[in-house]
mmCIF file of C-alpha atoms and ligand atoms in Angstrom:
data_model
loop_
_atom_site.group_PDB
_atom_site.id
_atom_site.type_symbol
_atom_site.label_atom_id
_atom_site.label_comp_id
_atom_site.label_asym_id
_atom_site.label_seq_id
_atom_site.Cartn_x
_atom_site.Cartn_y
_atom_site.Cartn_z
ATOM 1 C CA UNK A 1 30.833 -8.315 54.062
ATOM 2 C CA UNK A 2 33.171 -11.027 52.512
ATOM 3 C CA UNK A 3 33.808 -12.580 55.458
ATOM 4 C CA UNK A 4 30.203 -12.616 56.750
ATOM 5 C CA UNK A 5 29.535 -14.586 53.689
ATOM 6 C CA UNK A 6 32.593 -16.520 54.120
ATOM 7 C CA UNK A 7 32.369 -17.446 57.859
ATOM 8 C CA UNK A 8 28.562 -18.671 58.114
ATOM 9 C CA UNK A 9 26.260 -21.045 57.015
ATOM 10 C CA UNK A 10 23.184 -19.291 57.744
ATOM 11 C CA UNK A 11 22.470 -15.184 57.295
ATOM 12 C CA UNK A 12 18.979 -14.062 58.377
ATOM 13 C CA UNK A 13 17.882 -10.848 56.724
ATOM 14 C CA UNK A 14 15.986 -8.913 59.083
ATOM 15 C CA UNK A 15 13.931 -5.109 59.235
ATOM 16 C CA UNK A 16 11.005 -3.655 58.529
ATOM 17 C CA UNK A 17 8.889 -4.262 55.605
ATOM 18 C CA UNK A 18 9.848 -2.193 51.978
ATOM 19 C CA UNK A 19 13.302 -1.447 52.474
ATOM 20 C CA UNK A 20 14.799 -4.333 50.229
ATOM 21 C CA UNK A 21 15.139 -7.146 52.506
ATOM 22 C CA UNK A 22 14.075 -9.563 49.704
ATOM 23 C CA UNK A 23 16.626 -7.819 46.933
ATOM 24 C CA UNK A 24 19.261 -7.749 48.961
ATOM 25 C CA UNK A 25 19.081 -11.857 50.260
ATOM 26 C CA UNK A 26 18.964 -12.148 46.581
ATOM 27 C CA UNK A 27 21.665 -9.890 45.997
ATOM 28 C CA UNK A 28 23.722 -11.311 48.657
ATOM 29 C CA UNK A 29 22.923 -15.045 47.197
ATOM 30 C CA UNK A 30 24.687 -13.996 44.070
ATOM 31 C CA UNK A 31 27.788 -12.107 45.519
ATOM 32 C CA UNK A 32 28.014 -15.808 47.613
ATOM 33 C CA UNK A 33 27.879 -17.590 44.801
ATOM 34 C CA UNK A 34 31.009 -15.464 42.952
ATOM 35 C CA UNK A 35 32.899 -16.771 45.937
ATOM 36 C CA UNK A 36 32.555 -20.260 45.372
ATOM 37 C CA UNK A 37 29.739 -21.262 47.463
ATOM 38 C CA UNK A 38 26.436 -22.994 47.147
ATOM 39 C CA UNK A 39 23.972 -20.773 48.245
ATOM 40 C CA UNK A 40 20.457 -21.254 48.612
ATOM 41 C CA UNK A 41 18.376 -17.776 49.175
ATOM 42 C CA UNK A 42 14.736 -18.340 50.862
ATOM 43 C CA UNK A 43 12.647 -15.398 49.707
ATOM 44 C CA UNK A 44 9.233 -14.231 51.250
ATOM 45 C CA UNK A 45 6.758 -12.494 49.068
ATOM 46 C CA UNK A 46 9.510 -11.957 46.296
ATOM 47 C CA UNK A 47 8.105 -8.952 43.663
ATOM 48 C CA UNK A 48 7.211 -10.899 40.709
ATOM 49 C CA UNK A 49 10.072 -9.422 38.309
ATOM 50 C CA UNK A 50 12.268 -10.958 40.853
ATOM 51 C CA UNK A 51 10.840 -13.938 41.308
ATOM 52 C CA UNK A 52 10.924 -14.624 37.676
ATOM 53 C CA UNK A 53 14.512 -13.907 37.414
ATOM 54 C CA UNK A 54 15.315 -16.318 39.936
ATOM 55 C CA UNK A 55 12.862 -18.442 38.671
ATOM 56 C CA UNK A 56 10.640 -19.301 41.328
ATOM 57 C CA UNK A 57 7.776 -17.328 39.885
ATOM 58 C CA UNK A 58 5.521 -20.664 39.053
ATOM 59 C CA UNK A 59 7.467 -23.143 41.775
ATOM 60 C CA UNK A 60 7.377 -23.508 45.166
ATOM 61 C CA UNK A 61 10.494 -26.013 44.572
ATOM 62 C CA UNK A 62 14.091 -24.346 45.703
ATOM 63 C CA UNK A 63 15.403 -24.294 41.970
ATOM 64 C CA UNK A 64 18.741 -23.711 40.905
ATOM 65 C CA UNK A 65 18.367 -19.854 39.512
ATOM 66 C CA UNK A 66 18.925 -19.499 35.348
ATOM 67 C CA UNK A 67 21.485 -18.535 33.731
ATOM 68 C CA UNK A 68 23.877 -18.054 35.642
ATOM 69 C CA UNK A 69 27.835 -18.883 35.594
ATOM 70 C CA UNK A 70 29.515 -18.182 38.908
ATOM 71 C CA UNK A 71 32.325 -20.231 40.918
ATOM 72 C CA UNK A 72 29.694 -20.899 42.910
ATOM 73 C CA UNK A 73 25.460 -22.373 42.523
ATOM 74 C CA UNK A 74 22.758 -20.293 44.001
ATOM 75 C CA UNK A 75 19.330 -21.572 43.976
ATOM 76 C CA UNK A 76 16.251 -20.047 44.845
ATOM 77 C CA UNK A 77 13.334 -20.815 46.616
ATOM 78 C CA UNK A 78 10.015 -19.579 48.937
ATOM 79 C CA UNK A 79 8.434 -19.703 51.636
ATOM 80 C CA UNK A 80 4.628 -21.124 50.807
ATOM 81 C CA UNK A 81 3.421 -21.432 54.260
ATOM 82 C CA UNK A 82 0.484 -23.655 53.163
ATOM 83 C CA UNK A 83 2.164 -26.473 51.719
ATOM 84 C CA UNK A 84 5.167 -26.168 54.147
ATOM 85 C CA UNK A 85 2.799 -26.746 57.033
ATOM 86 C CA UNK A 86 0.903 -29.828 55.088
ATOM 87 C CA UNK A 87 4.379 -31.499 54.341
ATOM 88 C CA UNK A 88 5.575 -31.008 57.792
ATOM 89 C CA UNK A 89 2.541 -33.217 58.902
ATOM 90 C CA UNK A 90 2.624 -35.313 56.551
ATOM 91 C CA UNK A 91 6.174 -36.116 58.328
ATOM 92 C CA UNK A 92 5.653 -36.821 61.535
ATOM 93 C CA UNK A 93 1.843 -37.665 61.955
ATOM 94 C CA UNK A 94 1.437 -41.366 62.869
ATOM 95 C CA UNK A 95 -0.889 -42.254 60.636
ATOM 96 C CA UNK A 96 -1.907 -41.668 57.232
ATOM 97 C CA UNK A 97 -5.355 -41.063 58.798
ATOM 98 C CA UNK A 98 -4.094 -38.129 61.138
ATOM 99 C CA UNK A 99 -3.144 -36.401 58.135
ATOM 100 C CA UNK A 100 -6.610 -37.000 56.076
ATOM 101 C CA UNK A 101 -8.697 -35.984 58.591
ATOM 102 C CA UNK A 102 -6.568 -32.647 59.720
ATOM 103 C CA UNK A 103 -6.232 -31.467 56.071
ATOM 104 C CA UNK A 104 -9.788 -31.856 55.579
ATOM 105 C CA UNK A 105 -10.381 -29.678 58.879
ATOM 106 C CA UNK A 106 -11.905 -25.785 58.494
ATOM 107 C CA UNK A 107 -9.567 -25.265 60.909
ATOM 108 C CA UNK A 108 -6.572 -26.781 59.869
ATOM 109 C CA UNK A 109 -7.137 -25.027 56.610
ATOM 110 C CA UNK A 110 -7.192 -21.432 58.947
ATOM 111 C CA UNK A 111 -4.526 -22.210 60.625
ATOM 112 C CA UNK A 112 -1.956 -23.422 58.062
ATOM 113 C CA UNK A 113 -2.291 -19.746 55.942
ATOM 114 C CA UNK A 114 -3.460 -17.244 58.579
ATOM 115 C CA UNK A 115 -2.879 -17.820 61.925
ATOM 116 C CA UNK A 116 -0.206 -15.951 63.328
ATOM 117 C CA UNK A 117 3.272 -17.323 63.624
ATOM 118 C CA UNK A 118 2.006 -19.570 61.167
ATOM 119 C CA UNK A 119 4.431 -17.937 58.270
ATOM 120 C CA UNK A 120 7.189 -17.915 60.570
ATOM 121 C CA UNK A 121 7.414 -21.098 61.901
ATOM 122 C CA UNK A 122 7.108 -22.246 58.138
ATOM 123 C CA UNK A 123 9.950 -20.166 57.385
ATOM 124 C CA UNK A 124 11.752 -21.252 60.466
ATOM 125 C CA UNK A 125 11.421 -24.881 60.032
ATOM 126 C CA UNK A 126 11.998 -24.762 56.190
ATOM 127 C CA UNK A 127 15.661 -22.552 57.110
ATOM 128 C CA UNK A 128 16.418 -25.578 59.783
ATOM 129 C CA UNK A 129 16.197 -28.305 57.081
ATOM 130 C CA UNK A 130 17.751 -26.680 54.386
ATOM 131 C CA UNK A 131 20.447 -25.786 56.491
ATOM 132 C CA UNK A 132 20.849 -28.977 57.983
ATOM 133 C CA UNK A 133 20.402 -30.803 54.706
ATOM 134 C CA UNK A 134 24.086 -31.055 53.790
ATOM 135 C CA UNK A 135 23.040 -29.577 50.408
ATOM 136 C CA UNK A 136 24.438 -26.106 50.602
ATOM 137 C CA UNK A 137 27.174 -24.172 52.176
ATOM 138 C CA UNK A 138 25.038 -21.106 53.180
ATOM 139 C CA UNK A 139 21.515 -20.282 53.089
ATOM 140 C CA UNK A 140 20.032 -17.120 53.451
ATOM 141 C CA UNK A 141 16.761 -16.374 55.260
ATOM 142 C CA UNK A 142 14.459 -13.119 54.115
ATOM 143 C CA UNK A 143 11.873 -12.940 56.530
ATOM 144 C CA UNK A 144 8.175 -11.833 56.720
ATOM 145 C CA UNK A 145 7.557 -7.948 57.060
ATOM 146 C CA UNK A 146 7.051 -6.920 60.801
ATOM 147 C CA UNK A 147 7.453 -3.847 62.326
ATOM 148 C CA UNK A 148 9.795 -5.658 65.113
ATOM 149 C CA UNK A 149 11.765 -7.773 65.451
ATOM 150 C CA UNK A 150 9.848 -9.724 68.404
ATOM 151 C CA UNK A 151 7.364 -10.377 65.944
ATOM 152 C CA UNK A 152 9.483 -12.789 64.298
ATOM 153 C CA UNK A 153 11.458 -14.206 66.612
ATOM 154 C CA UNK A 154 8.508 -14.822 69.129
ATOM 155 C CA UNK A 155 6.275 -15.606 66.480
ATOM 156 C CA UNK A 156 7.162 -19.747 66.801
ATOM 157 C CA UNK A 157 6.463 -19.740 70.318
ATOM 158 C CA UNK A 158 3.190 -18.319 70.650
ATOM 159 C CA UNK A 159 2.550 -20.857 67.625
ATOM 160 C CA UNK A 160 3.759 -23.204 70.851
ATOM 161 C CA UNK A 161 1.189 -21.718 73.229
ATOM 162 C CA UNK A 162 -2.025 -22.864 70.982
ATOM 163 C CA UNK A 163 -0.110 -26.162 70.584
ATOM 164 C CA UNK A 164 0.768 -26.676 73.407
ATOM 165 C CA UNK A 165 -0.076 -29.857 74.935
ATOM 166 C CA UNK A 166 -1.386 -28.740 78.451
ATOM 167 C CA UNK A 167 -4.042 -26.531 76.688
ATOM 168 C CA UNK A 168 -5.297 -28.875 74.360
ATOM 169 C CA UNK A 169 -5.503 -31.705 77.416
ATOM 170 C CA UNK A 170 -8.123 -28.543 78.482
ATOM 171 C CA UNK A 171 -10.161 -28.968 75.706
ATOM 172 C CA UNK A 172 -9.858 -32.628 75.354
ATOM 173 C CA UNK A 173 -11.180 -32.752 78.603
ATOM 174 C CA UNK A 174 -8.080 -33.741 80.242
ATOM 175 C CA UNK A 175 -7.387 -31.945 84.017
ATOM 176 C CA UNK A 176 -3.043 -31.189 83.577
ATOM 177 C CA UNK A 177 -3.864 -28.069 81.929
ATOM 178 C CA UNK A 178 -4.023 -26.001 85.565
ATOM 179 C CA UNK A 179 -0.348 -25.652 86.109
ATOM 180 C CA UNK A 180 0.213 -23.414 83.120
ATOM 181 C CA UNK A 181 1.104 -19.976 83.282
ATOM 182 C CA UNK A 182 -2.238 -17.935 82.789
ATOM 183 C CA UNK A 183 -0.421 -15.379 79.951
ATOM 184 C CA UNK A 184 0.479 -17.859 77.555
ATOM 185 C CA UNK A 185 -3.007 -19.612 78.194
ATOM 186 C CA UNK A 186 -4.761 -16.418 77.445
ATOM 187 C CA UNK A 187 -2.308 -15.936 74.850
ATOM 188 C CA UNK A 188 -3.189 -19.248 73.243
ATOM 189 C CA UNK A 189 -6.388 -18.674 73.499
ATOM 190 C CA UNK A 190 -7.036 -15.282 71.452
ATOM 191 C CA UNK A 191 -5.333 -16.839 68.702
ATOM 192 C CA UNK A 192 -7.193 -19.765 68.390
ATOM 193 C CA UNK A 193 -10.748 -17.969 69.306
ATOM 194 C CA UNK A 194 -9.401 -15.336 66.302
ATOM 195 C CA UNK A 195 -8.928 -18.144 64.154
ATOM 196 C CA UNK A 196 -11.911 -19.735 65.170
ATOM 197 C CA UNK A 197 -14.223 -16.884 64.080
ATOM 198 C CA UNK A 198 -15.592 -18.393 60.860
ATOM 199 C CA UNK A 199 -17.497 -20.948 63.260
ATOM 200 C CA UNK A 200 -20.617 -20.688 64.418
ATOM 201 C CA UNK A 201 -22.862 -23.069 66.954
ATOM 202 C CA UNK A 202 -22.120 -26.928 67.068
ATOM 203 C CA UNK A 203 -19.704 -27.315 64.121
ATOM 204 C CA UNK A 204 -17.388 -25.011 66.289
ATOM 205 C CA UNK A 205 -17.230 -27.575 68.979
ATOM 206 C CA UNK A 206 -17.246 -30.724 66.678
ATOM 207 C CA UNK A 207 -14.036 -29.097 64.371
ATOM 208 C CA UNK A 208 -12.347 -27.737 67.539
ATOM 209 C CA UNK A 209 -12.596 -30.802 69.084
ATOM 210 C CA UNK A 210 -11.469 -32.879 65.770
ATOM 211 C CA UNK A 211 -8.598 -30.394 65.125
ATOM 212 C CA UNK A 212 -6.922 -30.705 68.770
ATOM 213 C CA UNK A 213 -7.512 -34.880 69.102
ATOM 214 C CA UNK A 214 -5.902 -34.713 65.580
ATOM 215 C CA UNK A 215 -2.568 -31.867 66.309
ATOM 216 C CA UNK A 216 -2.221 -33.623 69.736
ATOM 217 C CA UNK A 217 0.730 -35.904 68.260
ATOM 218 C CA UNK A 218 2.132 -33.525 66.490
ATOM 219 C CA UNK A 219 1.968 -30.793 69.401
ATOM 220 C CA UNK A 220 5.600 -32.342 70.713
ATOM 221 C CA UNK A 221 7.266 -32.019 67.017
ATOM 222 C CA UNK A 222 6.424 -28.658 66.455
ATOM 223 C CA UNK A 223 7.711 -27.263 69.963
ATOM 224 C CA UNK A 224 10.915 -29.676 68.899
ATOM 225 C CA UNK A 225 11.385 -28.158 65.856
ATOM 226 C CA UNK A 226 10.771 -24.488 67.451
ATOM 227 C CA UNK A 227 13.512 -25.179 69.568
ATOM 228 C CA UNK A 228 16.121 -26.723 66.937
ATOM 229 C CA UNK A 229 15.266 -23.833 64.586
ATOM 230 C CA UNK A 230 16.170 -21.085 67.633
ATOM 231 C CA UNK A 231 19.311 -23.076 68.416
ATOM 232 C CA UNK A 232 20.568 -22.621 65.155
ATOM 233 C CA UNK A 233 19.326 -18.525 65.047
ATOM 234 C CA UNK A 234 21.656 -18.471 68.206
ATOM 235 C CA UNK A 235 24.053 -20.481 67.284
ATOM 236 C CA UNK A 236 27.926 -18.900 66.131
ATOM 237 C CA UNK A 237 27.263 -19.883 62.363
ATOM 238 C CA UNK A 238 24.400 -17.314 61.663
ATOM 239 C CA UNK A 239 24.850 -14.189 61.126
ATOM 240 C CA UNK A 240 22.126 -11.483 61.196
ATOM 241 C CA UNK A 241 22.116 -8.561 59.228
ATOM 242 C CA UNK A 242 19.733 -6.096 59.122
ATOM 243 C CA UNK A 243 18.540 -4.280 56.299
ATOM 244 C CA UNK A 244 17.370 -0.421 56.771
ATOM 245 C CA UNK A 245 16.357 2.570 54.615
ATOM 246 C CA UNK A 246 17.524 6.402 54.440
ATOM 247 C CA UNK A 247 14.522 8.204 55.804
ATOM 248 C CA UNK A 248 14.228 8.213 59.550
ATOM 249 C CA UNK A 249 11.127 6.644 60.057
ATOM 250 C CA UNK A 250 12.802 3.323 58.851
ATOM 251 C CA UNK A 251 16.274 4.138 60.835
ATOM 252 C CA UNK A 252 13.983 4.642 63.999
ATOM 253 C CA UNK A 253 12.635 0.699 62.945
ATOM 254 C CA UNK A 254 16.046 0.082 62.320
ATOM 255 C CA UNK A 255 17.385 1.373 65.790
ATOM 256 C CA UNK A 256 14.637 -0.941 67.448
ATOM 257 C CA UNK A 257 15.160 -3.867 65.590
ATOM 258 C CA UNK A 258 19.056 -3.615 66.507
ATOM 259 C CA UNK A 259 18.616 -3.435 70.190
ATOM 260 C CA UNK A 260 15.788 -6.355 70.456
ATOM 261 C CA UNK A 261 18.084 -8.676 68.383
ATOM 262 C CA UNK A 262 21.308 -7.638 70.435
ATOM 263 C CA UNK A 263 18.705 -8.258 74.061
ATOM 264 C CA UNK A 264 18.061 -11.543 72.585
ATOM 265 C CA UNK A 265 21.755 -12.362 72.595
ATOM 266 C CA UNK A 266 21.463 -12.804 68.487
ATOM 267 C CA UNK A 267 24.510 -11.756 66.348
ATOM 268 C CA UNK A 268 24.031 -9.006 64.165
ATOM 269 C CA UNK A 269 26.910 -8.400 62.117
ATOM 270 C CA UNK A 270 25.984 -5.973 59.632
ATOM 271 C CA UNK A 271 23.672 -3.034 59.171
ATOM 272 C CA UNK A 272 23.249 -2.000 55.634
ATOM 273 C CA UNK A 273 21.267 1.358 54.926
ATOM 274 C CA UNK A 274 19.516 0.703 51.576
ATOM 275 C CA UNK A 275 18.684 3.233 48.869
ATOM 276 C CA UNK A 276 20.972 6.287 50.748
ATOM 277 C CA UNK A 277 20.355 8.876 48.356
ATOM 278 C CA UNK A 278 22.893 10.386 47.248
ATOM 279 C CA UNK A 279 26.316 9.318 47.398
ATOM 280 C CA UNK A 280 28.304 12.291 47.939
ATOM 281 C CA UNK A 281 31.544 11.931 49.197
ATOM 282 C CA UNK A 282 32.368 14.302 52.533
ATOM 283 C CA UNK A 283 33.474 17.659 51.268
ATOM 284 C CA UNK A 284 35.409 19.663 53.427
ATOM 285 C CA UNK A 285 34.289 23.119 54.585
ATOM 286 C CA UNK A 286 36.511 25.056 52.061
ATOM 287 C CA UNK A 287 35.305 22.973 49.321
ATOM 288 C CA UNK A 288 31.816 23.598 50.324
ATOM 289 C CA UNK A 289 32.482 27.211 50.456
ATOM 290 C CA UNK A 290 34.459 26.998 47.065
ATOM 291 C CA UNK A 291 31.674 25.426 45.519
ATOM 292 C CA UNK A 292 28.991 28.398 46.726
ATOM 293 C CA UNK A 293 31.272 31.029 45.310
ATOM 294 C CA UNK A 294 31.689 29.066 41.704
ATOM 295 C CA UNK A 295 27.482 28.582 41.996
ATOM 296 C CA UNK A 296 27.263 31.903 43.182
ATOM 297 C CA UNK A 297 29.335 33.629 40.199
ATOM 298 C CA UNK A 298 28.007 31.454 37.413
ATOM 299 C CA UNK A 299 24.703 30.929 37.891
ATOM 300 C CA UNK A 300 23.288 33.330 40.727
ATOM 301 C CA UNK A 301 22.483 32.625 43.978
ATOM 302 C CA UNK A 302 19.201 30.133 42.834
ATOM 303 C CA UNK A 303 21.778 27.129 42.315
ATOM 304 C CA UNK A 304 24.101 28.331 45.518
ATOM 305 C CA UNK A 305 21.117 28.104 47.814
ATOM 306 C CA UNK A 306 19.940 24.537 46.144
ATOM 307 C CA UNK A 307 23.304 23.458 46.641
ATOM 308 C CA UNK A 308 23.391 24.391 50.507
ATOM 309 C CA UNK A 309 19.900 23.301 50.992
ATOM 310 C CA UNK A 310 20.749 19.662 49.419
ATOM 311 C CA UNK A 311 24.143 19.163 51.523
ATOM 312 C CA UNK A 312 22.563 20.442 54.784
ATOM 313 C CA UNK A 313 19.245 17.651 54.033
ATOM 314 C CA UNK A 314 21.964 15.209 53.400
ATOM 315 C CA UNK A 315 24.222 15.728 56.102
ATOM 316 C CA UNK A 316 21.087 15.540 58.333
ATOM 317 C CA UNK A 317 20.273 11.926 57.024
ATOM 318 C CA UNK A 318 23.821 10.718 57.261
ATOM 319 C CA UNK A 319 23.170 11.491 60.968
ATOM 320 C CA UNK A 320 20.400 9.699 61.822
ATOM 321 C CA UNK A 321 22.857 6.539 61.313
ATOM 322 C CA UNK A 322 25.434 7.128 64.226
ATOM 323 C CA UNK A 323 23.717 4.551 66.360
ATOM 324 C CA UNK A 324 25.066 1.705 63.880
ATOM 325 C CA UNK A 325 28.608 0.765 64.216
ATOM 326 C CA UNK A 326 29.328 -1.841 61.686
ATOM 327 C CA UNK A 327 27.580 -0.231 58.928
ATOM 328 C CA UNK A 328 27.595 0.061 55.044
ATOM 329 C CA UNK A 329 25.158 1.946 52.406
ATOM 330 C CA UNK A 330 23.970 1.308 49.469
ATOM 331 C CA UNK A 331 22.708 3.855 46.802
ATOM 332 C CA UNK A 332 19.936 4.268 44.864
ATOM 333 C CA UNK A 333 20.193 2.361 41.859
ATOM 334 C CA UNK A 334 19.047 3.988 38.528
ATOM 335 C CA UNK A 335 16.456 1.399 37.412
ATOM 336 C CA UNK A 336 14.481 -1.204 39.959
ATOM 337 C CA UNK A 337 16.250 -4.130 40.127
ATOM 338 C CA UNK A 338 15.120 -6.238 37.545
ATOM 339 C CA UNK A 339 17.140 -9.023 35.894
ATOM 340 C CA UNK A 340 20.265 -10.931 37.050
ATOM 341 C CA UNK A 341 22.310 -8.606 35.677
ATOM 342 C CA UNK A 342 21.091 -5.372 38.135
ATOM 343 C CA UNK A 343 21.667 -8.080 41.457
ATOM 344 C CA UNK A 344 25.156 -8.762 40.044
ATOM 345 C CA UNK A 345 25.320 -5.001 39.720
ATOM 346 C CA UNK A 346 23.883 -5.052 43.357
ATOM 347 C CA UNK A 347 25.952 -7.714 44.825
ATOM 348 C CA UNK A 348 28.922 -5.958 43.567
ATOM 349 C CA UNK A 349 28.116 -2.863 45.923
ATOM 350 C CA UNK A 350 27.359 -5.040 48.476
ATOM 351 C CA UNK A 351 30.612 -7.284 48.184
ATOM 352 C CA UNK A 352 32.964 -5.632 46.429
ATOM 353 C CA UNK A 353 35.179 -8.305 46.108
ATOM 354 C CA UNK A 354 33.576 -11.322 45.987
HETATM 355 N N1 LIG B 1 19.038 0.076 46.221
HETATM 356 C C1 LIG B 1 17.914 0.054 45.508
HETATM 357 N N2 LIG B 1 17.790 0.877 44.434
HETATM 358 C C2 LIG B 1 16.649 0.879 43.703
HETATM 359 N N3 LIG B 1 15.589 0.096 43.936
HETATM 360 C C3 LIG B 1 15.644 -0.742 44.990
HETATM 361 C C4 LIG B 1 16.815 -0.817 45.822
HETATM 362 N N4 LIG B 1 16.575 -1.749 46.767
HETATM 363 C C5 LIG B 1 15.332 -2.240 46.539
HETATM 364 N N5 LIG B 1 14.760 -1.642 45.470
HETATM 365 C C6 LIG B 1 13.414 -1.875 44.929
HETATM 366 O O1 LIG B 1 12.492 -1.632 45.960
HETATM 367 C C7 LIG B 1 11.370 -2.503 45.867
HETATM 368 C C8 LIG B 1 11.140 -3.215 47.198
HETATM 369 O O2 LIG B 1 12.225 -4.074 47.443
HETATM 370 P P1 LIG B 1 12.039 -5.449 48.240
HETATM 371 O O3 LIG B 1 13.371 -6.112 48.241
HETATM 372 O O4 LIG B 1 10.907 -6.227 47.699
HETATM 373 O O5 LIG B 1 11.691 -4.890 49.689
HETATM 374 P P2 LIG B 1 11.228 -5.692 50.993
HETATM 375 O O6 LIG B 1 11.534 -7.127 50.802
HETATM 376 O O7 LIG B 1 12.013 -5.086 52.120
HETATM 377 O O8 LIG B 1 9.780 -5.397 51.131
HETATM 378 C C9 LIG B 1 11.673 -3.451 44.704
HETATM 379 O O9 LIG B 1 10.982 -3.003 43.580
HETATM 380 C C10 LIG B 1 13.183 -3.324 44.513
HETATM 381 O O10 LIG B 1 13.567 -3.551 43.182
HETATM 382 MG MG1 LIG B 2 10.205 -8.719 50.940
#
């Protein structure tokens, strides 16, 4: 784990939603920032106990986290979609105008929060400039729940399809929309009739119209920055590492986000099983058996047979994990993690010896 911290300058925390994705970017921020680095750790949806201790509760600014003394900085910041989207334009629209008249559209103001692959090309687009910034050594990506993978890493380009420049030439009345393939058309189109629902009867047409004649000059940017962003999520310098929990309908979630990042030619260097209850180190069979007959003879066969019932459920569980190779556990922890003390006490699991 050292030397996935040490060797690249961006780590993307993947899997499925409620297993600790968000604690353990944290977590790993801090164990990166013992070693010396400067770390910045994007969260998504942090709880709010942790988001206060890293204190981006009441910011959307990356701040540098309180109180904290390391060899290292880490700072902290999220991902708020909205305002990511409405600085992004404010970039590269050509005019000041553009940008008036987009943020003032209903569907602008659907788009930027709900539409989907909205969060993720925010997130996407916010990881490519802070890790191209020159301001920190690594940065660290939580991402948005999904249940795969694909969800994430396709997200951005079916952003592209309702972007994309040959369907809005479509509605702009324009005739080079015909060569495009009819999926990511149809594609296109179900997103931006689903975000178009709220509209009813001519205003439809007038802020459809508006919205496309206004995200036409931008269209090119965002497929850009789509592209720079998956470079850089393929490129040698990030690592993935995906983040699963101890019951097997998580593992199974687990097992399918591992082979759709691995088809996808993405490097995933570490799979950590989070909250593997408990930590029991492999007895042998004559221990085992030793330990039945001391149950057994001081306490009747009540405590035997809980004992054999708990190291059969746990041997079962420690099982389900064989499909991982490179992988590492962490337990339980006594209290939630709350405070900068209980991720030091985290990142010290997680990186021993940072
Ligand atoms: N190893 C652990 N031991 C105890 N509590 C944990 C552990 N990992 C995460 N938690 C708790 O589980 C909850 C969900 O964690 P979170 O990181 O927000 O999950 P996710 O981002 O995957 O949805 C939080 O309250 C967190 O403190
Ligand atoms: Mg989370």
């Amino acid at each position: 784990m050292r030397a996935l911290l040490e060797n690249h300058r961006v780590i993307v925390c993947t899997g499925s939603g409620g297993v600790g994705k968000t604690t353990t970017a944290a977590a790993l921020g801090v164990a990166a920032a013992r070693m010396g680095k400067r770390v910045l750790v994007l969260t998504i949806d942090p709880a709010r106990r942790l988001a206060t201790t890293l204190g981006i509760a009441n910011s959307s600014d990356d701040v540098r986290v309180p109180k904290q003394s390391y060899a290292g900085e880490l700072y902290a910041g999220t991902i708020d979609s909205a305002r990511i989207f409405a600085e992004y334009i404010q970039r590269h629209a050509k005019s000041q105008e553009t940008v008036d008249r987009l943020f003032a559209n209903a569907l602008y103001q659907q788009m930027a929060t709900t539409l989907s692959g909205s969060q993720e090309f925010t997130s996407l687009s916010k990881l490519y400039d802070a890790a191209t910034s020159g301001d920190y050594d690594l940065v660290i990506l939580d991402t948005p729940p999904a249940a795969h993978a694909a969800d994430f890493l396709h997200a951005p380009a079916k952003l592209n399809a309702v972007f994309d420049s040959a369907i809005v030439s479509m509605f702009m009345g324009r005739s080079s929309g015909f060569g495009l393939a009819a999926s990511a058309w149809k594609q296109g189109m179900k997103l931006v009739l689903g975000a178009l629902n709220f509209l009813t009867g001519s205003s439809f047409v007038a802020t459809f119209n508006d919205f496309f004649s206004a995200i036409d000059a931008i269209a090119p940017d965002i497929r850009e920055t789509n592209l720079a962003a998956h470079e850089l999520l393929l490129a040698r310098s990030t690592a993935f590492v995906l983040i699963t929990s101890f019951d097997a309908a998580k593992i199974q979630e687990g097992e399918a986000f591992h082979d759709e990042l691995a088809a996808a030619g993405y490097q995933l260097k570490k799979v950590i099983v989070n909250r593997a209850w408990p930590q029991w180190t492999p007895f042998t069979e004559a221990e085992q058996n030793a330990a039945q007959r001391a149950l057994k003879s001081a306490s009747g066969p009540e405590l035997a047979t809980l004992h054999a019932r708990l190291s059969s459920y746990y041997s079962a569980r420690a099982g389900l994990h064989t499909r991982f190779d490179d992988l590492m556990t962490v337990p339980e922890m006594d209290d939630d993690i709350v405070g900068l003390p209980a991720l030091e006490q985290l990142a010290s699991r997680l990186v021993p010896d940072a």
